[in-house]
Coordinates of N, CA and C in Angstrom, one line a residue:
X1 N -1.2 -19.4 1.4 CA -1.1 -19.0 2.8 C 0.3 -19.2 3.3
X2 N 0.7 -20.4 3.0 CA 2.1 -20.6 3.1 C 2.9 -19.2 2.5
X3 N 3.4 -19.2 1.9 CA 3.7 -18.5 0.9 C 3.7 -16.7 2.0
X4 N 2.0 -16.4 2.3 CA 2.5 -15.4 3.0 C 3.5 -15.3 4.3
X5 N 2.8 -16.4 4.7 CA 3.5 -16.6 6.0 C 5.2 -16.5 6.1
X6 N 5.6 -17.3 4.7 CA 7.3 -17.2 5.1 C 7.7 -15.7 4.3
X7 N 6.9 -15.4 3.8 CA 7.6 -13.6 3.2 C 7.2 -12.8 4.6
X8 N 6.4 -12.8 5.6 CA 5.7 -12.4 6.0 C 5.3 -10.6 6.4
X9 N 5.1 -10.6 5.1 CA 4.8 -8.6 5.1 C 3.8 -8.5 6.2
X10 N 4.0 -6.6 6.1 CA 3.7 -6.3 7.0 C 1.7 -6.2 6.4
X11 N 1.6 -5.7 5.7 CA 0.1 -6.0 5.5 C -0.1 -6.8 4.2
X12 N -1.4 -7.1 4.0 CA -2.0 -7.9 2.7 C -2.9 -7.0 2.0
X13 N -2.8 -6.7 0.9 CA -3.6 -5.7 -0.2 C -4.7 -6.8 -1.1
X14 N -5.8 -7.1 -0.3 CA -6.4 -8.0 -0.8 C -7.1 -7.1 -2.4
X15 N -7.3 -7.7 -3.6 CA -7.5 -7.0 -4.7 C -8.7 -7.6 -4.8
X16 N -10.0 -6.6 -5.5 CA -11.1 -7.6 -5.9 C -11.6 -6.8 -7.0
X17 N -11.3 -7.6 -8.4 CA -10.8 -6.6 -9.4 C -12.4 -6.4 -10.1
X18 N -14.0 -6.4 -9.6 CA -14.7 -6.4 -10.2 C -15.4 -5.5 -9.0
X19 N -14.7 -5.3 -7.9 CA -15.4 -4.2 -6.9 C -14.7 -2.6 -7.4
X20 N -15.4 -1.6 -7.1 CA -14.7 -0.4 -7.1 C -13.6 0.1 -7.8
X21 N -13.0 0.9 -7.1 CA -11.8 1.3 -8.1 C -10.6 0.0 -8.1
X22 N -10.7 -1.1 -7.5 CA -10.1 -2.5 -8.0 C -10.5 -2.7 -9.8
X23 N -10.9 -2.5 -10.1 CA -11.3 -3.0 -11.6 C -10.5 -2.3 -12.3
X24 N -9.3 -1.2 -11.9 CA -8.3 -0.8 -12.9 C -7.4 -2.1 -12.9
X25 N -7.7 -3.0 -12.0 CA -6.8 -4.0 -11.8 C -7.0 -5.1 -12.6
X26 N -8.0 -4.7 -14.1 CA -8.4 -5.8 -14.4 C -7.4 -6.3 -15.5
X27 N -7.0 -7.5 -15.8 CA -6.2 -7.9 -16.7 C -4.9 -8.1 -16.5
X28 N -4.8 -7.6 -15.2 CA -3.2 -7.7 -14.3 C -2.6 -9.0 -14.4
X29 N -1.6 -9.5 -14.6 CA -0.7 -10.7 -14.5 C -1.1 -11.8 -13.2
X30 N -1.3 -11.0 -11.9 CA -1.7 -11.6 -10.9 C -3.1 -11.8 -11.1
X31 N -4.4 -11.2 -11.4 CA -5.6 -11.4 -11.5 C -5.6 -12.7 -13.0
X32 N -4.6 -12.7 -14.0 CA -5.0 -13.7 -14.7 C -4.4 -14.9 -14.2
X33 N -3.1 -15.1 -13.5 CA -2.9 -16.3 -13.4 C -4.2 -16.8 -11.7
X34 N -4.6 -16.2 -10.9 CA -5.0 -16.5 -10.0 C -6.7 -16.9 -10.8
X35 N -7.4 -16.3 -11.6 CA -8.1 -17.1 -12.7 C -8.1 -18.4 -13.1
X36 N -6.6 -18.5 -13.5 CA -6.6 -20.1 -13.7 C -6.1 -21.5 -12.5
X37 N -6.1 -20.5 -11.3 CA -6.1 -21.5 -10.4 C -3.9 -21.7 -10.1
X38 N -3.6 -20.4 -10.4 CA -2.2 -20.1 -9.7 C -1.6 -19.6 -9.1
X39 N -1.4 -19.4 -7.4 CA -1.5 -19.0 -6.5 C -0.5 -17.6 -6.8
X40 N -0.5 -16.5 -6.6 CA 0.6 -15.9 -6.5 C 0.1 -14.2 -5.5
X41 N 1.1 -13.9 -5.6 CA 1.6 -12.2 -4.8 C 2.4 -11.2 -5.4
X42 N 2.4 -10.6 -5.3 CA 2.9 -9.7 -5.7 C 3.5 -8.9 -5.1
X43 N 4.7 -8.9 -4.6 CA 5.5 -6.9 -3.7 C 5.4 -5.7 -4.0
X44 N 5.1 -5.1 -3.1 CA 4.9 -3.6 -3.4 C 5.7 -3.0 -2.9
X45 N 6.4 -1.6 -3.0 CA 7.5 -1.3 -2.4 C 7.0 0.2 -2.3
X46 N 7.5 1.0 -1.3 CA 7.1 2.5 -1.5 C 7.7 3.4 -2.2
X47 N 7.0 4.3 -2.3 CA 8.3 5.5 -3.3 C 9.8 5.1 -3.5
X48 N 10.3 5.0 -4.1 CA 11.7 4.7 -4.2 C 12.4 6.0 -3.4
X49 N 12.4 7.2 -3.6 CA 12.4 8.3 -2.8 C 12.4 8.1 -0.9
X50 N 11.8 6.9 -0.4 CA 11.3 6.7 1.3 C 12.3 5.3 1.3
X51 N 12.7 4.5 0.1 CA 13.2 3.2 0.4 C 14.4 3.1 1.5
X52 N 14.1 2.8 2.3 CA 15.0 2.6 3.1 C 16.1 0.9 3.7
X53 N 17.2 1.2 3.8 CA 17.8 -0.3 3.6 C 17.2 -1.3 4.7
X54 N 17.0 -1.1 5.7 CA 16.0 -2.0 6.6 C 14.9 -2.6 6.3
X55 N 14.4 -1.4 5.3 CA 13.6 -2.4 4.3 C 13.8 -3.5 3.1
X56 N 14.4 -3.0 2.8 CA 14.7 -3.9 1.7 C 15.4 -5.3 2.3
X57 N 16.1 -5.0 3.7 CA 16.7 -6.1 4.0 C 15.6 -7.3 4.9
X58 N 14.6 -6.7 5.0 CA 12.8 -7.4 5.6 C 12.6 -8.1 3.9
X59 N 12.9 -7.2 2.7 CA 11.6 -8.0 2.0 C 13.1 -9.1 1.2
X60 N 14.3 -9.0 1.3 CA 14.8 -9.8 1.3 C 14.8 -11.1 1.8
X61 N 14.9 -10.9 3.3 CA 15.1 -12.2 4.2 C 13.4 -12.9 3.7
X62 N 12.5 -12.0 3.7 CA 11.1 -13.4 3.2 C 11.3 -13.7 1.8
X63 N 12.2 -13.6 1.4 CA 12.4 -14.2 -0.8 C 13.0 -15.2 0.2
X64 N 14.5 -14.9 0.7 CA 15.1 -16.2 1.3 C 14.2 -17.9 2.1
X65 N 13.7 -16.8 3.2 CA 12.6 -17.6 3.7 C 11.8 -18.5 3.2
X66 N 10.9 -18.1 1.6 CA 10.4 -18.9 0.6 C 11.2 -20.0 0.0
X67 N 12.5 -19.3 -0.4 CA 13.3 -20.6 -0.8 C 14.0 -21.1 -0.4
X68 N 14.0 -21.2 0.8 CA 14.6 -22.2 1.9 C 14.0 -23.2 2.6
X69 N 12.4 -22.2 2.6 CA 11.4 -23.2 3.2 C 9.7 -23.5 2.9
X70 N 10.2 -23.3 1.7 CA 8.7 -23.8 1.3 C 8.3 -25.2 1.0
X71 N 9.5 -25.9 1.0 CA 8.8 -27.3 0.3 C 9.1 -28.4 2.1
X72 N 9.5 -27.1 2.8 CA 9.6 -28.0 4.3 C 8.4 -28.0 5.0
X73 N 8.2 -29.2 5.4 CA 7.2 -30.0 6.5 C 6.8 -29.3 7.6
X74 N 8.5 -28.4 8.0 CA 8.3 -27.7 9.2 C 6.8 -27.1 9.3
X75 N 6.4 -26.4 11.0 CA 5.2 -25.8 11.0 C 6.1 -25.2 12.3
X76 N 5.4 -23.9 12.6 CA 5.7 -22.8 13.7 C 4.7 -22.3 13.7
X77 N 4.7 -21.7 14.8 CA 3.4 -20.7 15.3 C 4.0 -19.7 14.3
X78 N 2.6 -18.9 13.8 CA 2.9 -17.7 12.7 C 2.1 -16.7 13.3
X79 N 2.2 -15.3 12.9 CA 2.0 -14.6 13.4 C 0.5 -14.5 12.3
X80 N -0.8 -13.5 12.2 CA -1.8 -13.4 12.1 C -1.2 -12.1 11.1
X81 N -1.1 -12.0 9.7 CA -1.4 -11.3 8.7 C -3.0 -10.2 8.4
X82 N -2.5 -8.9 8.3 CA -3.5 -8.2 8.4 C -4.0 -8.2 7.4
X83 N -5.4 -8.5 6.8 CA -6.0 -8.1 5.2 C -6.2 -7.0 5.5
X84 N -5.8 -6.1 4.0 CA -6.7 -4.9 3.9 C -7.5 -4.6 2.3
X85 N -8.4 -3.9 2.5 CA -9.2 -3.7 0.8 C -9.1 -2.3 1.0
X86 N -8.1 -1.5 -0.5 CA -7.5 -0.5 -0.6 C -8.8 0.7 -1.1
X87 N -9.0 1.9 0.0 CA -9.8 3.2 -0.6 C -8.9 4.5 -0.5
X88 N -9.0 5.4 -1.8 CA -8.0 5.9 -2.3 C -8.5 7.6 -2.0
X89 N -7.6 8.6 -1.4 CA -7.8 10.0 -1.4 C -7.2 10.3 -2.4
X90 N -8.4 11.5 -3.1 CA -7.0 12.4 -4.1 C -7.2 14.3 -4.1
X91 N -6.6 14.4 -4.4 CA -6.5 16.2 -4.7 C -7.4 16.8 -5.1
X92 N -8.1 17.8 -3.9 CA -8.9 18.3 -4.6 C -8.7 20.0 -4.7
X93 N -7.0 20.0 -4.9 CA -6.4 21.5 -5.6 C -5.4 20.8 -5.9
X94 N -4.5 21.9 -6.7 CA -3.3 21.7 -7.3 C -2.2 22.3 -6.5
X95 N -1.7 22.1 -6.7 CA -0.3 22.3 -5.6 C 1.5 21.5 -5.5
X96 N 2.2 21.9 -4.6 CA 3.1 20.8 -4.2 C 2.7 20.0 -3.5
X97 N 2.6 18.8 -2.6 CA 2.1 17.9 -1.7 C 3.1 17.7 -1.2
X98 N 2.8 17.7 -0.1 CA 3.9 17.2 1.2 C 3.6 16.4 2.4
X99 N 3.8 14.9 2.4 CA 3.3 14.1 3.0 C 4.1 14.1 4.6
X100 N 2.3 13.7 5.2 CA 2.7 14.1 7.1 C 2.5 12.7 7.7
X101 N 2.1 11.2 6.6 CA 2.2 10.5 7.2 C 2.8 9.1 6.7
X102 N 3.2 8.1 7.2 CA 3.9 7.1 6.5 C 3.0 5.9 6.2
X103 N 3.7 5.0 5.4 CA 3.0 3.5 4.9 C 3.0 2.9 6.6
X104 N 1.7 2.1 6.5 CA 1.9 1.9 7.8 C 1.0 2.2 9.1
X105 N 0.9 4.0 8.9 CA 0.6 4.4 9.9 C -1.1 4.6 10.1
X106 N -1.4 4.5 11.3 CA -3.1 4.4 11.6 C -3.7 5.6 11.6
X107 N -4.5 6.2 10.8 CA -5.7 7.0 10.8 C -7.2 7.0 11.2
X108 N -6.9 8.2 11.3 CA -8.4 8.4 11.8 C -9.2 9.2 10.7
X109 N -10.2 9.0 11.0 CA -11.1 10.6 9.6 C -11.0 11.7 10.4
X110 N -10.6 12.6 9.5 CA -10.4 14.0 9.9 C -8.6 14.1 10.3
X111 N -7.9 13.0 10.3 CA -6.4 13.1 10.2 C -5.7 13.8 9.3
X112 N -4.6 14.8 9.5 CA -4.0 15.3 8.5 C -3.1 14.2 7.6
X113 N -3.2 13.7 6.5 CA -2.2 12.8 5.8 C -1.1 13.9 5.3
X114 N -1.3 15.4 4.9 CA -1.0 16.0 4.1 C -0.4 17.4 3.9
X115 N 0.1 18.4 3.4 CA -0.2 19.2 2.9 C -0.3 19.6 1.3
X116 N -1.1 20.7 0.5 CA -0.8 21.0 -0.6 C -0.5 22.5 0.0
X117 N 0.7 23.3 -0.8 CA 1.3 24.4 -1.1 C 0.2 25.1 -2.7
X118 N -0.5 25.5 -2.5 CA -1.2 26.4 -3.9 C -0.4 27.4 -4.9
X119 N -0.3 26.9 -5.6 CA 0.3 28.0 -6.8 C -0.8 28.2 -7.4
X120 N -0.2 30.0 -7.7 CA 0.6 30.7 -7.5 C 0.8 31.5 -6.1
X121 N -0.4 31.3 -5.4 CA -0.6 31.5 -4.1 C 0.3 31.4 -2.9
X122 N 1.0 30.0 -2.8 CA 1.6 29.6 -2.0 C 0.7 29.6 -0.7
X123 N -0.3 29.5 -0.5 CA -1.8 29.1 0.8 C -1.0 28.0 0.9
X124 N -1.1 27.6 2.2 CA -0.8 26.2 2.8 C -1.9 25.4 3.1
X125 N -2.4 24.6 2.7 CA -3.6 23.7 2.8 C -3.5 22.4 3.5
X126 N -4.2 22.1 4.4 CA -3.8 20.5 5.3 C -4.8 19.9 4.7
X127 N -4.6 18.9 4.2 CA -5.1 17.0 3.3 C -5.8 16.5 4.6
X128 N -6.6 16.6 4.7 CA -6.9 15.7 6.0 C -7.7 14.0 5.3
X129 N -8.0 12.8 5.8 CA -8.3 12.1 5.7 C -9.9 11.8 5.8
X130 N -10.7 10.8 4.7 CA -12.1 11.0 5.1 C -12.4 9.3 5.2
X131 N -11.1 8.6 5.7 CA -11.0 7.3 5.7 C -10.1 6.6 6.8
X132 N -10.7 6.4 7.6 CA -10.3 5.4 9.0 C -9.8 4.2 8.6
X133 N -8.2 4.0 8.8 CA -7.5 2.8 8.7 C -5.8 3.1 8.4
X134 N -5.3 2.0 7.6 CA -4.0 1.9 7.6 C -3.6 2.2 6.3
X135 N -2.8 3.7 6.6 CA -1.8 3.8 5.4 C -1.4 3.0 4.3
X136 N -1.5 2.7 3.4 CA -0.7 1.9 2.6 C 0.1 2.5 1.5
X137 N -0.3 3.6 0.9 CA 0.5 4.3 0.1 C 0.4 5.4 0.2
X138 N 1.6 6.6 0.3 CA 1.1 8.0 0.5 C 2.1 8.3 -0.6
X139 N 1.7 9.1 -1.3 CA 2.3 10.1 -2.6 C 3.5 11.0 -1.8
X140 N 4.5 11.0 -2.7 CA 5.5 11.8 -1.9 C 5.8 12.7 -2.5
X141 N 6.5 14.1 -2.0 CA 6.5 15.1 -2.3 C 6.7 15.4 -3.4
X142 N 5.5 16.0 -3.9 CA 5.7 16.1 -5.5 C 4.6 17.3 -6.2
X143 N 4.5 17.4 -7.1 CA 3.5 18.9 -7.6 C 2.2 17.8 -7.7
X144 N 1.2 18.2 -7.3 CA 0.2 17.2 -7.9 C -1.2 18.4 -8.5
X145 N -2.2 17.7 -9.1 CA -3.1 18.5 -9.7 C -4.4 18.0 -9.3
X146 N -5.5 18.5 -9.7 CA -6.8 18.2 -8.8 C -7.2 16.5 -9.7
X147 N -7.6 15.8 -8.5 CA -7.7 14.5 -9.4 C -6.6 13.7 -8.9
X148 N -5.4 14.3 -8.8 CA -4.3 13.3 -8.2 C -4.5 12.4 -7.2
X149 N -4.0 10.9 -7.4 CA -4.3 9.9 -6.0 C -3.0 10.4 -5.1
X150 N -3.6 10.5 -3.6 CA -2.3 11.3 -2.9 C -2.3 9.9 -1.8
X151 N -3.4 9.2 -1.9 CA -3.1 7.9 -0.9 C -3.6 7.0 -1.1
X152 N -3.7 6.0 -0.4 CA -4.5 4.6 -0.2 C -4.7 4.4 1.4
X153 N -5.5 4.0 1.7 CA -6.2 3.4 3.0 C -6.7 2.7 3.1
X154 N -5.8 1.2 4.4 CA -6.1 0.2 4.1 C -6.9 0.2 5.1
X155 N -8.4 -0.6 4.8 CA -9.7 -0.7 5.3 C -9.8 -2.3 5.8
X156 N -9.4 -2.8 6.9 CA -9.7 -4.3 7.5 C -10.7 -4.6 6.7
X157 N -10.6 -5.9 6.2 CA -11.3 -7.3 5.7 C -12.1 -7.8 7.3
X158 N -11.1 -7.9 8.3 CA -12.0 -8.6 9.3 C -13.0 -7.8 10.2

């Protein structure tokens, strides 16, 4: 808990690798050491394509933050970290994809996250969302095929 607190991201991707589509998650580095009772996290970063330096200078200062202050006494008021447990949209045509929304941002069902472009067609098709919550990963512009994950939506724990 410590630990989140001085990195202090913007959301928590809680994993529960024996529920749902979490079980690709099985055997992950973080799922075995937290088995044997070793606390850890893991960063996630967006498309390298969306990285922007503001960000990177956020997930910087919480590395610093850890190791400056983890083994201190100090205590501060902390802000309240959001859990979320990740449900995933995917393609149900083939196309280019062209993303209408960011990491982050709040949905509703029936929200556009999207479009696909249809080849050979070129039809414009809008992605709408069948999952109320927070963005956490959106696929970026790219050719995708039926079956492709085009997002994640983070679904509150509380």
């Amino acid at each position: 808990e410590k630990l989140m607190q001085l990195l202090a991201p913007d959301i928590v991707w809680v994993i529960n690798e024996k529920k749902g589509e979490d079980r690709r998650f099985q055997g992950s580095l973080d799922g075995a050491l937290t088995e044997i009772g070793i606390p850890c996290v893991f960063l996630e970063m967006p498309n390298y394509s969306s990285i922007q330096s503001e960000f990177i200078n956020r997930i910087s200062q919480g590395l610093v933050n850890v190791f400056n202050n983890f083994n201190s006494t100090i205590t501060t008021p902390v802000k309240k970290i959001s859990e979320f447990s990740a449900r995933y949209l995917y393609a149900d045509m083939a196309g280019l994809f062209e993303p209408l929304v960011v990491p982050l941002q709040q949905v509703n069902v029936g929200d556009p996250i999207g479009e696909i472009c249809t080849l050979p067609q070129y039809e414009k098709i809008i992605v709408t969302t069948t999952i109320a919550g927070t963005v956490v990963t959106i696929k970026g512009r790219s050719v995708v095929r039926v079956g492709s994950k085009l997002a994640s939506i983070g679904v509150s724990l509380v």
